[in-house]
Amino acid sequence: MTPPTPHPDSAATLTGVVVVGSINADQVTTVARHPLPGETLIGTSITVLPGGKGANQAVAAAQLGARVSMVGAVGLDALASSATAILESAQVDLSSVRAVDGPTGLALITVAADGENTIVVIPGANAAVDAGVVGQSAGLIAGAAVVVLQGEIPAAGSAAAARLTRGRLVLNLAPVIELDPATVAAADPLIVNEHEAALLLAQLTPGTAPPATDAEAVARLREWGVASVVLTRGALGAIVSDAEGTETVASPVVEAVDSSGAGDAFVGAVSARLAAGDTLREAARLAVRVGAFAVQSRGTQPSYPHEGDSLPEVRPDAAADSAIDSATEKNEAHP
């Protein structure tokens, strides 16, 4: 499948980043370890913070210097102001965020002592971000250099945003929802982790075996018709693939405290740098450092860097290590 061709005058006229997506309040509980099914544990703390994948990505991009607008919805409840507090302080344009009847979206996040997390999302007002709501911001979306989508609003809303996009569409399909294949094909890049890549391939190519390696997942998504793919791999960095080829991007080595929101920091950083004119590889190299910065603090948006902050550096030998890990993965999958 061939992605839509941008408007011929778009390069000269399109500016900024528009994020069409979710806005949540995050209820973060910390535990020594994650409970087993049916098990009750005593937690160590609970905090309510702003979140939502769309809002997280908007904050990450704005704090890195991008001009960002948000299209989304909050409820008519006390959580709405909490959910938008850091968006406001990051100077994200919220004029296209609607207040709708019902609760603001809520994410129930549990973080273990090793930094790993589990997340359950209740959509709330995010379920109202359908094609009609998105269409009310048609001019804003059409004028953006980069439009960012995730999987926490209705598929019809995402499809409408993709159709309106004249610039570059960044699709972070997390969580994986059923999307019109045309929306997936419009992504440039598609950003997913290894689990999301496998789930998406099961949708796009039903009846085929799951990918045996990260590299195979990337190759199959490109073969299907996605113009560019970034597969995030946590501490191993990312794989970037486009018309120029496929490259492994290494990540800095840091001590992880809380991995929740790190993927959103990565997406926000990629979007900000693409809007500034960077290549996808250049954007990904910065984004792995932004993600590494984020995992060193608790919470999602509060952990994101600002423009000018010192970011973790990638070791000179890390690229070789990451390439070795990819080769080992391939050998283990195909003995």
Tab-separated table of C-alpha atoms in Angstrom:
chain	number	residue	atom	x	y	z
A	1	MET	CA	0.000	0.000	0.000
A	2	THR	CA	1.215	3.517	-0.802
A	3	PRO	CA	0.864	6.306	1.796
A	4	PRO	CA	-0.935	9.497	0.703
A	5	THR	CA	1.275	12.114	-0.954
A	6	PRO	CA	1.498	15.364	1.037
A	7	HIS	CA	0.086	18.541	-0.493
A	8	PRO	CA	2.751	19.937	-2.888
A	9	ASP	CA	2.886	23.285	-1.075
A	10	SER	CA	2.963	21.748	2.415
A	11	ALA	CA	6.711	21.957	3.019
A	12	ALA	CA	6.625	25.748	2.788
A	13	THR	CA	3.411	26.360	4.726
A	14	LEU	CA	3.062	23.722	7.456
A	15	THR	CA	4.397	24.389	10.948
A	16	GLY	CA	4.257	22.988	14.454
A	17	VAL	CA	2.963	19.785	15.988
A	18	VAL	CA	-0.689	18.868	16.511
A	19	VAL	CA	-1.391	15.961	18.846
A	20	VAL	CA	-4.804	14.352	18.428
A	21	GLY	CA	-5.242	12.060	21.389
A	22	SER	CA	-6.007	11.224	24.967
A	23	ILE	CA	-5.874	13.323	28.108
A	24	ASN	CA	-5.982	11.456	31.421
A	25	ALA	CA	-5.392	11.747	35.084
A	26	ASP	CA	-2.872	9.090	36.156
A	27	GLN	CA	-3.412	7.344	39.485
A	28	VAL	CA	0.045	5.960	40.220
A	29	THR	CA	0.475	3.265	42.871
A	30	THR	CA	3.916	1.981	43.859
A	31	VAL	CA	4.526	-1.589	45.040
A	32	ALA	CA	7.540	-3.732	45.852
A	33	ARG	CA	6.551	-6.122	43.063
A	34	HIS	CA	3.546	-6.711	40.832
A	35	PRO	CA	0.855	-8.969	42.327
A	36	LEU	CA	0.102	-12.380	40.897
A	37	PRO	CA	-3.455	-13.032	39.660
A	38	GLY	CA	-5.750	-13.195	42.686
A	39	GLU	CA	-3.093	-11.865	45.056
A	40	THR	CA	-3.485	-8.817	47.324
A	41	LEU	CA	-0.428	-6.695	48.102
A	42	ILE	CA	0.178	-3.668	50.306
A	43	GLY	CA	1.279	-0.674	48.240
A	44	THR	CA	3.790	1.936	49.323
A	45	SER	CA	2.312	5.154	47.861
A	46	ILE	CA	-0.382	6.633	45.629
A	47	THR	CA	-0.243	9.857	43.607
A	48	VAL	CA	-2.542	11.512	41.055
A	49	LEU	CA	-0.667	13.100	38.133
A	50	PRO	CA	-1.573	14.366	34.650
A	51	GLY	CA	-1.238	11.801	31.889
A	52	GLY	CA	-2.795	10.234	28.813
A	53	LYS	CA	-0.634	9.196	25.869
A	54	GLY	CA	-1.689	12.150	23.757
A	55	ALA	CA	-1.115	14.681	26.515
A	56	ASN	CA	2.200	13.054	27.465
A	57	GLN	CA	3.467	13.311	23.899
A	58	ALA	CA	2.280	16.915	23.600
A	59	VAL	CA	4.098	17.898	26.810
A	60	ALA	CA	7.274	16.091	25.765
A	61	ALA	CA	7.326	17.858	22.385
A	62	ALA	CA	6.487	21.290	23.823
A	63	GLN	CA	9.116	21.121	26.553
A	64	LEU	CA	11.712	20.390	23.880
A	65	GLY	CA	10.823	23.621	22.108
A	66	ALA	CA	8.126	22.638	19.595
A	67	ARG	CA	4.990	24.708	19.070
A	68	VAL	CA	2.270	22.221	20.028
A	69	SER	CA	-1.527	22.189	19.875
A	70	MET	CA	-3.728	19.519	21.451
A	71	VAL	CA	-6.997	18.123	20.080
A	72	GLY	CA	-8.879	16.075	22.678
A	73	ALA	CA	-11.466	16.105	25.437
A	74	VAL	CA	-11.776	16.198	29.226
A	75	GLY	CA	-14.768	15.654	31.466
A	76	LEU	CA	-16.780	18.042	33.605
A	77	ASP	CA	-15.157	16.848	36.821
A	78	ALA	CA	-12.462	17.769	39.314
A	79	LEU	CA	-9.853	15.646	37.497
A	80	ALA	CA	-9.972	17.827	34.357
A	81	SER	CA	-7.805	20.582	35.826
A	82	SER	CA	-5.322	18.032	37.182
A	83	ALA	CA	-5.143	16.337	33.785
A	84	THR	CA	-4.306	19.560	31.922
A	85	ALA	CA	-2.041	21.262	34.492
A	86	ILE	CA	1.306	20.441	32.875
A	87	LEU	CA	-0.081	20.907	29.360
A	88	GLU	CA	-0.846	24.471	30.412
A	89	SER	CA	2.523	25.061	32.050
A	90	ALA	CA	4.244	23.692	28.918
A	91	GLN	CA	2.275	26.273	26.892
A	92	VAL	CA	0.474	23.705	24.762
A	93	ASP	CA	-2.435	25.319	22.904
A	94	LEU	CA	-5.589	23.811	24.451
A	95	SER	CA	-8.163	25.775	22.447
A	96	SER	CA	-9.205	22.562	20.646
A	97	VAL	CA	-9.670	20.540	23.852
A	98	ARG	CA	-13.415	20.065	24.464
A	99	ALA	CA	-15.146	19.743	27.844
A	100	VAL	CA	-17.793	17.000	27.556
A	101	ASP	CA	-20.327	15.411	29.885
A	102	GLY	CA	-18.878	12.566	31.958
A	103	PRO	CA	-15.546	11.837	33.643
A	104	THR	CA	-12.058	12.734	32.511
A	105	GLY	CA	-10.024	9.732	31.314
A	106	LEU	CA	-8.246	7.836	34.074
A	107	ALA	CA	-5.168	5.588	33.973
A	108	LEU	CA	-4.551	3.192	36.854
A	109	ILE	CA	-0.774	2.673	36.920
A	110	THR	CA	1.119	0.282	39.174
A	111	VAL	CA	4.899	0.690	39.350
A	112	ALA	CA	7.117	-1.990	40.919
A	113	ALA	CA	10.458	-1.388	42.638
A	114	ASP	CA	12.335	-2.504	39.500
A	115	GLY	CA	10.679	0.268	37.472
A	116	GLU	CA	8.369	-1.989	35.436
A	117	ASN	CA	4.737	-0.922	35.241
A	118	THR	CA	1.254	-2.114	34.391
A	119	ILE	CA	-1.438	0.274	33.156
A	120	VAL	CA	-5.239	0.003	32.900
A	121	VAL	CA	-6.943	2.905	31.095
A	122	ILE	CA	-10.575	4.003	31.497
A	123	PRO	CA	-11.243	6.228	28.458
A	124	GLY	CA	-13.868	8.561	29.947
A	125	ALA	CA	-14.035	11.774	27.882
A	126	ASN	CA	-11.460	10.430	25.412
A	127	ALA	CA	-14.205	8.237	23.942
A	128	ALA	CA	-15.847	11.432	22.674
A	129	VAL	CA	-12.907	12.300	20.390
A	130	ASP	CA	-14.628	10.900	17.315
A	131	ALA	CA	-14.627	12.027	13.692
A	132	GLY	CA	-17.021	14.876	14.468
A	133	VAL	CA	-14.880	16.344	17.240
A	134	VAL	CA	-11.722	15.937	15.178
A	135	GLY	CA	-13.396	17.577	12.194
A	136	GLN	CA	-13.982	20.727	14.252
A	137	SER	CA	-10.192	21.185	14.210
A	138	ALA	CA	-9.736	20.444	10.508
A	139	GLY	CA	-7.851	23.662	9.748
A	140	LEU	CA	-5.494	23.225	12.688
A	141	ILE	CA	-4.651	19.648	11.692
A	142	ALA	CA	-4.241	20.471	8.010
A	143	GLY	CA	-1.804	23.263	8.880
A	144	ALA	CA	0.539	21.152	11.019
A	145	ALA	CA	3.982	20.005	9.932
A	146	VAL	CA	3.527	16.924	12.136
A	147	VAL	CA	0.308	15.303	13.357
A	148	VAL	CA	0.588	12.726	16.151
A	149	LEU	CA	-1.904	9.909	16.847
A	150	GLN	CA	-2.073	7.069	19.387
A	151	GLY	CA	-4.557	4.306	20.220
A	152	GLU	CA	-6.483	5.857	23.125
A	153	ILE	CA	-9.231	7.638	21.146
A	154	PRO	CA	-11.867	6.069	18.862
A	155	ALA	CA	-10.552	4.673	15.599
A	156	ALA	CA	-12.920	6.947	13.667
A	157	GLY	CA	-11.278	9.984	15.246
A	158	SER	CA	-7.814	8.778	14.298
A	159	ALA	CA	-8.921	7.994	10.748
A	160	ALA	CA	-10.435	11.476	10.380
A	161	ALA	CA	-7.208	13.092	11.622
A	162	ALA	CA	-5.127	11.020	9.205
A	163	ARG	CA	-7.306	12.096	6.268
A	164	LEU	CA	-6.947	15.759	7.250
A	165	THR	CA	-3.156	15.580	7.608
A	166	ARG	CA	-1.114	17.347	4.900
A	167	GLY	CA	2.193	17.144	6.755
A	168	ARG	CA	3.869	14.139	8.334
A	169	LEU	CA	1.739	11.664	10.294
A	170	VAL	CA	3.355	10.074	13.364
A	171	LEU	CA	1.261	7.067	14.412
A	172	ASN	CA	2.111	5.538	17.790
A	173	LEU	CA	-0.318	2.621	17.791
A	174	ALA	CA	-0.424	2.108	21.545
A	175	PRO	CA	-2.548	0.461	22.645
A	176	VAL	CA	-3.172	-1.487	19.443
A	177	ILE	CA	-6.725	-0.916	18.232
A	178	GLU	CA	-8.448	-1.912	15.005
A	179	LEU	CA	-7.659	0.849	12.514
A	180	ASP	CA	-8.549	1.333	8.874
A	181	PRO	CA	-5.505	0.023	6.959
A	182	ALA	CA	-5.379	3.351	5.124
A	183	THR	CA	-4.648	5.084	8.434
A	184	VAL	CA	-1.757	2.718	9.144
A	185	ALA	CA	-0.452	3.148	5.597
A	186	ALA	CA	-0.410	6.931	6.059
A	187	ALA	CA	2.025	6.690	8.998
A	188	ASP	CA	5.487	8.168	8.427
A	189	PRO	CA	6.687	6.936	10.849
A	190	LEU	CA	4.742	4.207	12.591
A	191	ILE	CA	6.161	3.938	16.123
A	192	VAL	CA	5.501	0.702	18.031
A	193	ASN	CA	7.254	-1.606	20.487
A	194	GLU	CA	7.813	-5.294	19.804
A	195	HIS	CA	4.485	-6.414	21.314
A	196	GLU	CA	2.494	-3.784	19.448
A	197	ALA	CA	4.275	-4.649	16.195
A	198	ALA	CA	3.265	-8.311	16.532
A	199	LEU	CA	-0.373	-7.425	17.315
A	200	LEU	CA	-0.557	-5.018	14.380
A	201	LEU	CA	0.916	-7.575	11.983
A	202	ALA	CA	-1.731	-10.063	13.129
A	203	GLN	CA	-4.352	-7.513	12.049
A	204	LEU	CA	-2.728	-6.570	8.771
A	205	THR	CA	-1.656	-10.069	7.701
A	206	PRO	CA	-4.067	-12.515	9.375
A	207	GLY	CA	-3.058	-16.143	9.371
A	208	THR	CA	0.679	-15.457	9.274
A	209	ALA	CA	3.122	-16.497	11.981
A	210	PRO	CA	4.195	-13.880	14.546
A	211	PRO	CA	7.558	-12.244	13.836
A	212	ALA	CA	10.448	-14.167	15.370
A	213	THR	CA	12.609	-11.083	15.926
A	214	ASP	CA	12.282	-7.319	16.211
A	215	ALA	CA	14.101	-6.921	12.895
A	216	GLU	CA	11.643	-9.271	11.190
A	217	ALA	CA	8.699	-7.296	12.590
A	218	VAL	CA	10.123	-4.075	11.174
A	219	ALA	CA	10.822	-5.656	7.797
A	220	ARG	CA	7.328	-7.102	7.514
A	221	LEU	CA	5.663	-3.787	8.383
A	222	ARG	CA	7.748	-2.069	5.719
A	223	GLU	CA	6.940	-4.818	3.209
A	224	TRP	CA	3.241	-4.379	3.952
A	225	GLY	CA	3.485	-0.737	2.936
A	226	VAL	CA	4.384	1.487	5.888
A	227	ALA	CA	6.718	4.247	4.666
A	228	SER	CA	8.858	4.268	7.806
A	229	VAL	CA	8.896	2.286	11.047
A	230	VAL	CA	10.488	2.936	14.416
A	231	LEU	CA	10.411	-0.054	16.748
A	232	THR	CA	11.237	0.912	20.337
A	233	ARG	CA	13.152	-1.651	22.408
A	234	GLY	CA	13.491	-0.134	25.887
A	235	ALA	CA	17.070	-0.268	27.133
A	236	LEU	CA	18.199	-1.608	23.732
A	237	GLY	CA	17.143	1.599	22.004
A	238	ALA	CA	15.242	1.430	18.715
A	239	ILE	CA	15.267	0.119	15.161
A	240	VAL	CA	14.627	2.760	12.481
A	241	SER	CA	13.665	1.737	8.957
A	242	ASP	CA	12.721	3.874	5.954
A	243	ALA	CA	13.606	4.295	2.299
A	244	GLU	CA	17.240	4.951	3.258
A	245	GLY	CA	17.584	1.562	4.957
A	246	THR	CA	17.400	0.085	8.456
A	247	GLU	CA	19.518	1.184	11.406
A	248	THR	CA	19.799	0.253	15.078
A	249	VAL	CA	19.843	3.259	17.413
A	250	ALA	CA	21.430	2.561	20.797
A	251	SER	CA	20.108	3.973	24.072
A	252	PRO	CA	22.062	5.439	26.998
A	253	VAL	CA	22.555	3.128	29.979
A	254	VAL	CA	20.734	4.519	33.026
A	255	GLU	CA	19.186	3.238	36.240
A	256	ALA	CA	15.432	2.987	35.599
A	257	VAL	CA	13.113	4.134	38.367
A	258	ASP	CA	9.795	4.241	36.468
A	259	SER	CA	9.335	3.285	32.823
A	260	SER	CA	5.745	4.555	32.532
A	261	GLY	CA	5.541	7.313	29.948
A	262	ALA	CA	9.016	6.739	28.539
A	263	GLY	CA	7.582	5.643	25.199
A	264	ASP	CA	5.507	8.823	25.064
A	265	ALA	CA	8.596	10.916	25.796
A	266	PHE	CA	10.262	9.167	22.842
A	267	VAL	CA	7.313	9.866	20.515
A	268	GLY	CA	7.102	13.495	21.615
A	269	ALA	CA	10.814	13.967	20.992
A	270	VAL	CA	10.638	12.373	17.531
A	271	SER	CA	7.675	14.591	16.645
A	272	ALA	CA	9.356	17.772	17.868
A	273	ARG	CA	12.522	17.099	15.902
A	274	LEU	CA	10.700	16.084	12.713
A	275	ALA	CA	8.755	19.352	12.891
A	276	ALA	CA	12.098	21.173	13.263
A	277	GLY	CA	13.404	19.558	10.071
A	278	ASP	CA	15.496	16.654	11.395
A	279	THR	CA	15.665	13.345	9.556
A	280	LEU	CA	13.969	10.371	11.180
A	281	ARG	CA	17.328	8.939	12.249
A	282	GLU	CA	18.407	12.238	13.803
A	283	ALA	CA	15.086	12.460	15.619
A	284	ALA	CA	15.370	8.900	16.926
A	285	ARG	CA	18.900	9.474	18.214
A	286	LEU	CA	17.664	12.347	20.364
A	287	ALA	CA	14.497	10.491	21.351
A	288	VAL	CA	16.328	7.536	22.930
A	289	ARG	CA	18.177	10.012	25.151
A	290	VAL	CA	14.911	11.750	26.087
A	291	GLY	CA	13.348	8.381	26.966
A	292	ALA	CA	16.383	7.474	29.079
A	293	PHE	CA	16.087	10.810	30.908
A	294	ALA	CA	12.409	10.099	31.651
A	295	VAL	CA	12.864	6.646	33.215
A	296	GLN	CA	15.118	8.084	35.919
A	297	SER	CA	12.184	9.823	37.683
A	298	ARG	CA	8.714	8.772	38.790
A	299	GLY	CA	5.593	9.749	36.901
A	300	THR	CA	5.055	10.487	33.231
A	301	GLN	CA	4.901	14.198	32.398
A	302	PRO	CA	6.827	15.334	35.516
A	303	SER	CA	9.767	13.170	34.396
A	304	TYR	CA	10.191	14.776	30.964
A	305	PRO	CA	13.144	17.049	30.149
A	306	HIS	CA	12.964	20.690	29.112
A	307	GLU	CA	14.886	22.228	26.256
A	308	GLY	CA	18.420	22.789	27.505
A	309	ASP	CA	18.395	20.017	30.114
A	310	SER	CA	21.399	17.710	30.090
A	311	LEU	CA	20.390	14.371	28.564
A	312	PRO	CA	22.089	11.015	29.153
A	313	GLU	CA	24.778	10.222	26.600
A	314	VAL	CA	25.077	7.042	24.551
A	315	ARG	CA	28.335	5.157	25.221
A	316	PRO	CA	30.633	5.056	22.170
A	317	ASP	CA	30.496	1.246	22.152
A	318	ALA	CA	26.723	1.054	22.752
A	319	ALA	CA	25.826	0.898	19.061
A	320	ALA	CA	27.952	-2.216	18.672
A	321	ASP	CA	26.379	-3.764	21.770
A	322	SER	CA	22.893	-3.081	20.430
A	323	ALA	CA	23.783	-4.596	17.060
A	324	ILE	CA	25.155	-7.685	18.838
A	325	ASP	CA	21.894	-7.976	20.813
A	326	SER	CA	19.937	-7.858	17.552
A	327	ALA	CA	22.148	-10.537	16.016
A	328	THR	CA	21.834	-12.722	19.118
A	329	GLU	CA	18.064	-12.346	19.043
A	330	LYS	CA	18.026	-13.463	15.398
A	331	ASN	CA	20.302	-16.453	16.048
A	332	GLU	CA	18.269	-17.599	19.040
A	333	ALA	CA	15.045	-17.347	17.059
A	334	HIS	CA	16.533	-19.252	14.102
A	335	PRO	CA	19.013	-21.789	15.501
